[in-house]
PDB file of C-alpha atoms in Angstrom:
ATOM      1  CA  UNK A   1      46.774  -4.608 -43.189  1.00  0.00           C
ATOM      2  CA  UNK A   2      43.632  -5.725 -44.762  1.00  0.00           C
ATOM      3  CA  UNK A   3      44.289  -9.412 -44.311  1.00  0.00           C
ATOM      4  CA  UNK A   4      43.966  -9.164 -40.381  1.00  0.00           C
ATOM      5  CA  UNK A   5      40.300  -9.795 -39.303  1.00  0.00           C
ATOM      6  CA  UNK A   6      38.475  -7.587 -36.774  1.00  0.00           C
ATOM      7  CA  UNK A   7      39.434  -8.082 -33.055  1.00  0.00           C
ATOM      8  CA  UNK A   8      35.982  -9.414 -32.273  1.00  0.00           C
ATOM      9  CA  UNK A   9      36.405 -12.051 -35.000  1.00  0.00           C
ATOM     10  CA  UNK A  10      39.820 -13.088 -33.764  1.00  0.00           C
ATOM     11  CA  UNK A  11      38.567 -13.446 -30.167  1.00  0.00           C
ATOM     12  CA  UNK A  12      35.600 -15.674 -31.382  1.00  0.00           C
ATOM     13  CA  UNK A  13      37.996 -17.753 -33.398  1.00  0.00           C
ATOM     14  CA  UNK A  14      40.567 -18.078 -30.627  1.00  0.00           C
ATOM     15  CA  UNK A  15      37.894 -19.503 -28.342  1.00  0.00           C
ATOM     16  CA  UNK A  16      36.556 -21.920 -30.846  1.00  0.00           C
ATOM     17  CA  UNK A  17      40.171 -23.022 -31.859  1.00  0.00           C
ATOM     18  CA  UNK A  18      41.008 -23.862 -28.177  1.00  0.00           C
ATOM     19  CA  UNK A  19      37.912 -25.826 -27.768  1.00  0.00           C
ATOM     20  CA  UNK A  20      38.592 -27.781 -30.979  1.00  0.00           C
ATOM     21  CA  UNK A  21      42.304 -28.218 -30.152  1.00  0.00           C
ATOM     22  CA  UNK A  22      41.714 -30.088 -26.776  1.00  0.00           C
ATOM     23  CA  UNK A  23      39.207 -32.415 -28.482  1.00  0.00           C
ATOM     24  CA  UNK A  24      41.053 -35.763 -29.116  1.00  0.00           C
ATOM     25  CA  UNK A  25      41.797 -36.849 -32.584  1.00  0.00           C
ATOM     26  CA  UNK A  26      44.160 -39.075 -34.612  1.00  0.00           C
ATOM     27  CA  UNK A  27      46.708 -36.232 -34.904  1.00  0.00           C
ATOM     28  CA  UNK A  28      46.980 -35.928 -31.095  1.00  0.00           C
ATOM     29  CA  UNK A  29      47.022 -39.599 -30.717  1.00  0.00           C
ATOM     30  CA  UNK A  30      49.981 -39.837 -33.054  1.00  0.00           C
ATOM     31  CA  UNK A  31      51.792 -37.078 -31.237  1.00  0.00           C
ATOM     32  CA  UNK A  32      51.474 -38.666 -27.901  1.00  0.00           C
ATOM     33  CA  UNK A  33      52.217 -42.137 -29.089  1.00  0.00           C
ATOM     34  CA  UNK A  34      55.399 -41.131 -30.797  1.00  0.00           C
ATOM     35  CA  UNK A  35      56.482 -39.009 -27.739  1.00  0.00           C
ATOM     36  CA  UNK A  36      55.946 -41.973 -25.514  1.00  0.00           C
ATOM     37  CA  UNK A  37      57.952 -44.407 -27.685  1.00  0.00           C
ATOM     38  CA  UNK A  38      60.611 -42.234 -29.213  1.00  0.00           C
ATOM     39  CA  UNK A  39      60.809 -39.118 -27.194  1.00  0.00           C
ATOM     40  CA  UNK A  40      59.625 -35.591 -27.508  1.00  0.00           C
ATOM     41  CA  UNK A  41      61.612 -34.799 -30.530  1.00  0.00           C
ATOM     42  CA  UNK A  42      59.688 -37.442 -32.557  1.00  0.00           C
ATOM     43  CA  UNK A  43      56.457 -36.147 -31.021  1.00  0.00           C
ATOM     44  CA  UNK A  44      57.211 -32.547 -32.120  1.00  0.00           C
ATOM     45  CA  UNK A  45      58.257 -33.752 -35.653  1.00  0.00           C
ATOM     46  CA  UNK A  46      54.993 -35.498 -36.034  1.00  0.00           C
ATOM     47  CA  UNK A  47      53.189 -32.380 -34.707  1.00  0.00           C
ATOM     48  CA  UNK A  48      54.921 -29.990 -37.082  1.00  0.00           C
ATOM     49  CA  UNK A  49      54.015 -32.371 -39.904  1.00  0.00           C
ATOM     50  CA  UNK A  50      50.302 -32.130 -38.988  1.00  0.00           C
ATOM     51  CA  UNK A  51      50.717 -28.336 -38.675  1.00  0.00           C
ATOM     52  CA  UNK A  52      52.048 -28.370 -42.220  1.00  0.00           C
ATOM     53  CA  UNK A  53      48.943 -30.121 -43.243  1.00  0.00           C
ATOM     54  CA  UNK A  54      46.934 -27.356 -41.634  1.00  0.00           C
ATOM     55  CA  UNK A  55      48.592 -24.800 -43.851  1.00  0.00           C
ATOM     56  CA  UNK A  56      47.795 -27.060 -46.869  1.00  0.00           C
ATOM     57  CA  UNK A  57      44.151 -27.335 -45.918  1.00  0.00           C
ATOM     58  CA  UNK A  58      43.873 -23.586 -45.330  1.00  0.00           C
ATOM     59  CA  UNK A  59      45.053 -23.040 -48.820  1.00  0.00           C
ATOM     60  CA  UNK A  60      42.541 -25.484 -50.208  1.00  0.00           C
ATOM     61  CA  UNK A  61      39.855 -23.610 -48.419  1.00  0.00           C
ATOM     62  CA  UNK A  62      41.148 -20.103 -49.763  1.00  0.00           C
ATOM     63  CA  UNK A  63      41.303 -21.522 -53.273  1.00  0.00           C
ATOM     64  CA  UNK A  64      37.923 -23.249 -52.967  1.00  0.00           C
ATOM     65  CA  UNK A  65      39.365 -26.659 -53.728  1.00  0.00           C
ATOM     66  CA  UNK A  66      38.037 -28.296 -50.453  1.00  0.00           C
ATOM     67  CA  UNK A  67      34.429 -27.606 -51.669  1.00  0.00           C
ATOM     68  CA  UNK A  68      35.166 -29.416 -54.926  1.00  0.00           C
ATOM     69  CA  UNK A  69      36.488 -32.402 -53.065  1.00  0.00           C
ATOM     70  CA  UNK A  70      33.478 -32.708 -50.844  1.00  0.00           C
ATOM     71  CA  UNK A  71      31.162 -31.986 -53.693  1.00  0.00           C
ATOM     72  CA  UNK A  72      32.527 -34.937 -55.574  1.00  0.00           C
ATOM     73  CA  UNK A  73      31.306 -38.169 -54.143  1.00  0.00           C
ATOM     74  CA  UNK A  74      34.058 -40.170 -55.840  1.00  0.00           C
ATOM     75  CA  UNK A  75      36.911 -38.089 -54.675  1.00  0.00           C
ATOM     76  CA  UNK A  76      35.494 -37.913 -51.057  1.00  0.00           C
ATOM     77  CA  UNK A  77      34.962 -41.611 -51.066  1.00  0.00           C
ATOM     78  CA  UNK A  78      38.614 -42.355 -52.187  1.00  0.00           C
ATOM     79  CA  UNK A  79      39.954 -39.853 -49.513  1.00  0.00           C
ATOM     80  CA  UNK A  80      37.969 -41.594 -46.880  1.00  0.00           C
ATOM     81  CA  UNK A  81      39.227 -45.118 -47.950  1.00  0.00           C
ATOM     82  CA  UNK A  82      42.873 -44.039 -48.022  1.00  0.00           C
ATOM     83  CA  UNK A  83      42.679 -42.063 -44.829  1.00  0.00           C
ATOM     84  CA  UNK A  84      41.056 -45.144 -43.073  1.00  0.00           C
ATOM     85  CA  UNK A  85      43.728 -47.556 -44.476  1.00  0.00           C
ATOM     86  CA  UNK A  86      46.542 -45.142 -43.290  1.00  0.00           C
ATOM     87  CA  UNK A  87      45.158 -45.144 -39.732  1.00  0.00           C
ATOM     88  CA  UNK A  88      44.800 -49.015 -39.813  1.00  0.00           C
ATOM     89  CA  UNK A  89      48.363 -49.275 -40.943  1.00  0.00           C
ATOM     90  CA  UNK A  90      49.436 -47.049 -38.158  1.00  0.00           C
ATOM     91  CA  UNK A  91      47.421 -49.483 -35.769  1.00  0.00           C
ATOM     92  CA  UNK A  92      49.048 -52.426 -37.296  1.00  0.00           C
ATOM     93  CA  UNK A  93      52.592 -50.869 -36.780  1.00  0.00           C
ATOM     94  CA  UNK A  94      51.817 -50.199 -33.231  1.00  0.00           C
ATOM     95  CA  UNK A  95      50.923 -53.922 -32.459  1.00  0.00           C
ATOM     96  CA  UNK A  96      53.585 -55.504 -34.651  1.00  0.00           C
ATOM     97  CA  UNK A  97      56.606 -53.431 -33.723  1.00  0.00           C
ATOM     98  CA  UNK A  98      55.330 -52.403 -30.194  1.00  0.00           C
ATOM     99  CA  UNK A  99      56.970 -49.694 -28.194  1.00  0.00           C
ATOM    100  CA  UNK A 100      60.511 -48.519 -28.567  1.00  0.00           C
ATOM    101  CA  UNK A 101      60.971 -49.442 -24.881  1.00  0.00           C
ATOM    102  CA  UNK A 102      60.938 -53.226 -25.624  1.00  0.00           C
ATOM    103  CA  UNK A 103      64.343 -54.980 -25.717  1.00  0.00           C
ATOM    104  CA  UNK A 104      63.771 -56.453 -29.143  1.00  0.00           C
ATOM    105  CA  UNK A 105      63.088 -52.891 -30.593  1.00  0.00           C
ATOM    106  CA  UNK A 106      65.720 -50.777 -28.877  1.00  0.00           C
ATOM    107  CA  UNK A 107      68.417 -52.209 -31.093  1.00  0.00           C
ATOM    108  CA  UNK A 108      66.785 -50.837 -34.166  1.00  0.00           C
ATOM    109  CA  UNK A 109      67.404 -47.380 -35.445  1.00  0.00           C
ATOM    110  CA  UNK A 110      64.670 -45.038 -34.538  1.00  0.00           C
ATOM    111  CA  UNK A 111      62.519 -43.287 -37.239  1.00  0.00           C
ATOM    112  CA  UNK A 112      64.164 -40.093 -38.379  1.00  0.00           C
ATOM    113  CA  UNK A 113      62.682 -36.851 -37.683  1.00  0.00           C
ATOM    114  CA  UNK A 114      61.886 -36.329 -41.363  1.00  0.00           C
ATOM    115  CA  UNK A 115      59.985 -39.564 -41.329  1.00  0.00           C
ATOM    116  CA  UNK A 116      57.956 -38.542 -38.277  1.00  0.00           C
ATOM    117  CA  UNK A 117      57.150 -35.278 -39.850  1.00  0.00           C
ATOM    118  CA  UNK A 118      55.946 -37.032 -42.990  1.00  0.00           C
ATOM    119  CA  UNK A 119      53.787 -39.368 -40.804  1.00  0.00           C
ATOM    120  CA  UNK A 120      52.139 -36.400 -39.122  1.00  0.00           C
ATOM    121  CA  UNK A 121      51.611 -34.700 -42.477  1.00  0.00           C
ATOM    122  CA  UNK A 122      50.088 -37.815 -43.964  1.00  0.00           C
ATOM    123  CA  UNK A 123      47.671 -38.443 -41.127  1.00  0.00           C
ATOM    124  CA  UNK A 124      46.487 -34.851 -41.335  1.00  0.00           C
ATOM    125  CA  UNK A 125      46.142 -34.651 -45.217  1.00  0.00           C
ATOM    126  CA  UNK A 126      44.301 -38.074 -45.331  1.00  0.00           C
ATOM    127  CA  UNK A 127      41.687 -37.106 -42.835  1.00  0.00           C
ATOM    128  CA  UNK A 128      38.438 -36.104 -44.625  1.00  0.00           C
ATOM    129  CA  UNK A 129      37.036 -34.869 -41.323  1.00  0.00           C
ATOM    130  CA  UNK A 130      39.684 -32.144 -41.209  1.00  0.00           C
ATOM    131  CA  UNK A 131      38.739 -31.128 -44.797  1.00  0.00           C
ATOM    132  CA  UNK A 132      35.089 -30.900 -43.624  1.00  0.00           C
ATOM    133  CA  UNK A 133      36.169 -29.020 -40.536  1.00  0.00           C
ATOM    134  CA  UNK A 134      38.163 -26.383 -42.233  1.00  0.00           C
ATOM    135  CA  UNK A 135      35.701 -26.010 -45.131  1.00  0.00           C
ATOM    136  CA  UNK A 136      32.806 -25.241 -42.619  1.00  0.00           C
ATOM    137  CA  UNK A 137      34.866 -23.588 -39.858  1.00  0.00           C
ATOM    138  CA  UNK A 138      37.097 -21.028 -41.376  1.00  0.00           C
ATOM    139  CA  UNK A 139      34.647 -19.392 -43.731  1.00  0.00           C
ATOM    140  CA  UNK A 140      32.373 -18.682 -40.697  1.00  0.00           C
ATOM    141  CA  UNK A 141      34.797 -15.964 -39.606  1.00  0.00           C
ATOM    142  CA  UNK A 142      35.281 -14.348 -43.141  1.00  0.00           C
ATOM    143  CA  UNK A 143      32.550 -12.751 -45.332  1.00  0.00           C
ATOM    144  CA  UNK A 144      32.328 -14.341 -48.819  1.00  0.00           C
ATOM    145  CA  UNK A 145      31.991 -10.863 -50.220  1.00  0.00           C
ATOM    146  CA  UNK A 146      35.126  -9.649 -48.631  1.00  0.00           C
ATOM    147  CA  UNK A 147      37.772  -8.831 -51.339  1.00  0.00           C
ATOM    148  CA  UNK A 148      40.485  -9.708 -48.798  1.00  0.00           C
ATOM    149  CA  UNK A 149      38.833 -13.148 -47.937  1.00  0.00           C
ATOM    150  CA  UNK A 150      41.854 -15.293 -49.102  1.00  0.00           C
ATOM    151  CA  UNK A 151      44.335 -13.258 -46.969  1.00  0.00           C
ATOM    152  CA  UNK A 152      42.112 -13.469 -43.903  1.00  0.00           C
ATOM    153  CA  UNK A 153      41.602 -17.269 -44.315  1.00  0.00           C
ATOM    154  CA  UNK A 154      45.337 -17.762 -44.464  1.00  0.00           C
ATOM    155  CA  UNK A 155      45.841 -15.505 -41.364  1.00  0.00           C
ATOM    156  CA  UNK A 156      43.208 -17.436 -39.457  1.00  0.00           C
ATOM    157  CA  UNK A 157      44.826 -20.784 -40.500  1.00  0.00           C
ATOM    158  CA  UNK A 158      48.164 -19.578 -39.179  1.00  0.00           C
ATOM    159  CA  UNK A 159      46.498 -18.300 -36.096  1.00  0.00           C
ATOM    160  CA  UNK A 160      45.031 -21.660 -35.456  1.00  0.00           C
ATOM    161  CA  UNK A 161      48.486 -23.290 -35.518  1.00  0.00           C
ATOM    162  CA  UNK A 162      49.894 -20.738 -33.120  1.00  0.00           C
ATOM    163  CA  UNK A 163      47.063 -21.235 -30.704  1.00  0.00           C
ATOM    164  CA  UNK A 164      47.162 -25.064 -30.956  1.00  0.00           C
ATOM    165  CA  UNK A 165      50.956 -25.137 -30.439  1.00  0.00           C
ATOM    166  CA  UNK A 166      50.922 -24.603 -26.692  1.00  0.00           C
ATOM    167  CA  UNK A 167      48.391 -27.343 -26.044  1.00  0.00           C
ATOM    168  CA  UNK A 168      50.190 -29.776 -28.363  1.00  0.00           C
ATOM    169  CA  UNK A 169      53.571 -28.996 -26.843  1.00  0.00           C
ATOM    170  CA  UNK A 170      52.115 -29.686 -23.282  1.00  0.00           C
ATOM    171  CA  UNK A 171      50.780 -33.050 -24.409  1.00  0.00           C
ATOM    172  CA  UNK A 172      54.074 -34.077 -25.987  1.00  0.00           C
ATOM    173  CA  UNK A 173      56.135 -33.077 -23.037  1.00  0.00           C
ATOM    174  CA  UNK A 174      53.786 -34.788 -20.615  1.00  0.00           C
ATOM    175  CA  UNK A 175      53.987 -37.962 -22.738  1.00  0.00           C
ATOM    176  CA  UNK A 176      57.685 -37.737 -22.801  1.00  0.00           C
ATOM    177  CA  UNK A 177      57.909 -37.593 -18.988  1.00  0.00           C
ATOM    178  CA  UNK A 178      55.365 -40.458 -18.672  1.00  0.00           C
ATOM    179  CA  UNK A 179      57.647 -42.526 -20.867  1.00  0.00           C
ATOM    180  CA  UNK A 180      60.196 -42.767 -18.039  1.00  0.00           C
ATOM    181  CA  UNK A 181      57.512 -44.386 -15.870  1.00  0.00           C
ATOM    182  CA  UNK A 182      56.540 -46.846 -18.528  1.00  0.00           C
ATOM    183  CA  UNK A 183      60.031 -47.939 -19.012  1.00  0.00           C
ATOM    184  CA  UNK A 184      59.876 -49.673 -15.677  1.00  0.00           C
ATOM    185  CA  UNK A 185      56.793 -51.678 -16.679  1.00  0.00           C
ATOM    186  CA  UNK A 186      57.122 -53.630 -19.926  1.00  0.00           C
ATOM    187  CA  UNK A 187      53.475 -54.946 -19.368  1.00  0.00           C
ATOM    188  CA  UNK A 188      51.870 -51.527 -19.185  1.00  0.00           C
ATOM    189  CA  UNK A 189      53.971 -50.411 -22.170  1.00  0.00           C
ATOM    190  CA  UNK A 190      52.667 -53.298 -24.291  1.00  0.00           C
ATOM    191  CA  UNK A 191      48.973 -52.521 -23.099  1.00  0.00           C
ATOM    192  CA  UNK A 192      49.794 -48.877 -24.254  1.00  0.00           C
ATOM    193  CA  UNK A 193      50.689 -50.180 -27.614  1.00  0.00           C
ATOM    194  CA  UNK A 194      47.249 -52.072 -27.960  1.00  0.00           C
ATOM    195  CA  UNK A 195      45.517 -48.853 -26.654  1.00  0.00           C
ATOM    196  CA  UNK A 196      46.906 -46.711 -29.344  1.00  0.00           C
ATOM    197  CA  UNK A 197      46.172 -49.257 -31.892  1.00  0.00           C
ATOM    198  CA  UNK A 198      42.627 -49.489 -30.762  1.00  0.00           C
ATOM    199  CA  UNK A 199      42.342 -45.658 -30.940  1.00  0.00           C
ATOM    200  CA  UNK A 200      43.623 -45.449 -34.429  1.00  0.00           C
ATOM    201  CA  UNK A 201      41.243 -48.228 -35.467  1.00  0.00           C
ATOM    202  CA  UNK A 202      38.344 -46.282 -33.936  1.00  0.00           C
ATOM    203  CA  UNK A 203      39.262 -43.104 -35.860  1.00  0.00           C
ATOM    204  CA  UNK A 204      39.461 -45.200 -39.066  1.00  0.00           C
ATOM    205  CA  UNK A 205      35.930 -46.375 -38.492  1.00  0.00           C
ATOM    206  CA  UNK A 206      34.753 -42.806 -37.859  1.00  0.00           C
ATOM    207  CA  UNK A 207      36.430 -41.539 -41.014  1.00  0.00           C
ATOM    208  CA  UNK A 208      34.612 -44.271 -42.924  1.00  0.00           C
ATOM    209  CA  UNK A 209      31.334 -43.102 -41.663  1.00  0.00           C
ATOM    210  CA  UNK A 210      32.017 -39.510 -42.419  1.00  0.00           C
ATOM    211  CA  UNK A 211      29.399 -38.005 -44.659  1.00  0.00           C
ATOM    212  CA  UNK A 212      30.049 -34.871 -46.878  1.00  0.00           C
ATOM    213  CA  UNK A 213      27.447 -32.186 -46.058  1.00  0.00           C
TER     214      UNK A 213
END
């Protein structure tokens, strides 16, 4: 199977993936926030949406489209603006609607799993830092002169998802269990809403300051 990289490459890729997975980002913030407010099913739906985005980014790298996006100042600028606005909108939603634990919200129908999946997909696709990351990260493990490079890139992209899944699942499950404690303290719950809003806003600022290299 020519699309499978060498064992040494896979070990190096696995180590790098684990380190990068445990680094906080807007995706993880979304998973944890939704698990806290709506339960682990919602958290996993957001996570699977983001993982779908990873497949898309891998395809962009394999086809060389990521390089075109980064090479175009106009396209990269638009992507940054849209991505930052999306994160700011999520921050606004956190403050405006608050946690699903609050009495005024519990009467409303929760977001569907499909909607949470779409939110996870959107936050992943609209993050220019992820495009930069995959454009510079994946190609390091595949030779540009390898005739099987596209297949190996797809293999590594799927491997990234499989390696990230246990850590993501742990965070979502832990947040779901923590939610039971937060239900007993509305004040802490509301502070949590502002915390997540602040984190999303901070990531929006980071996206706006991202430079194509």
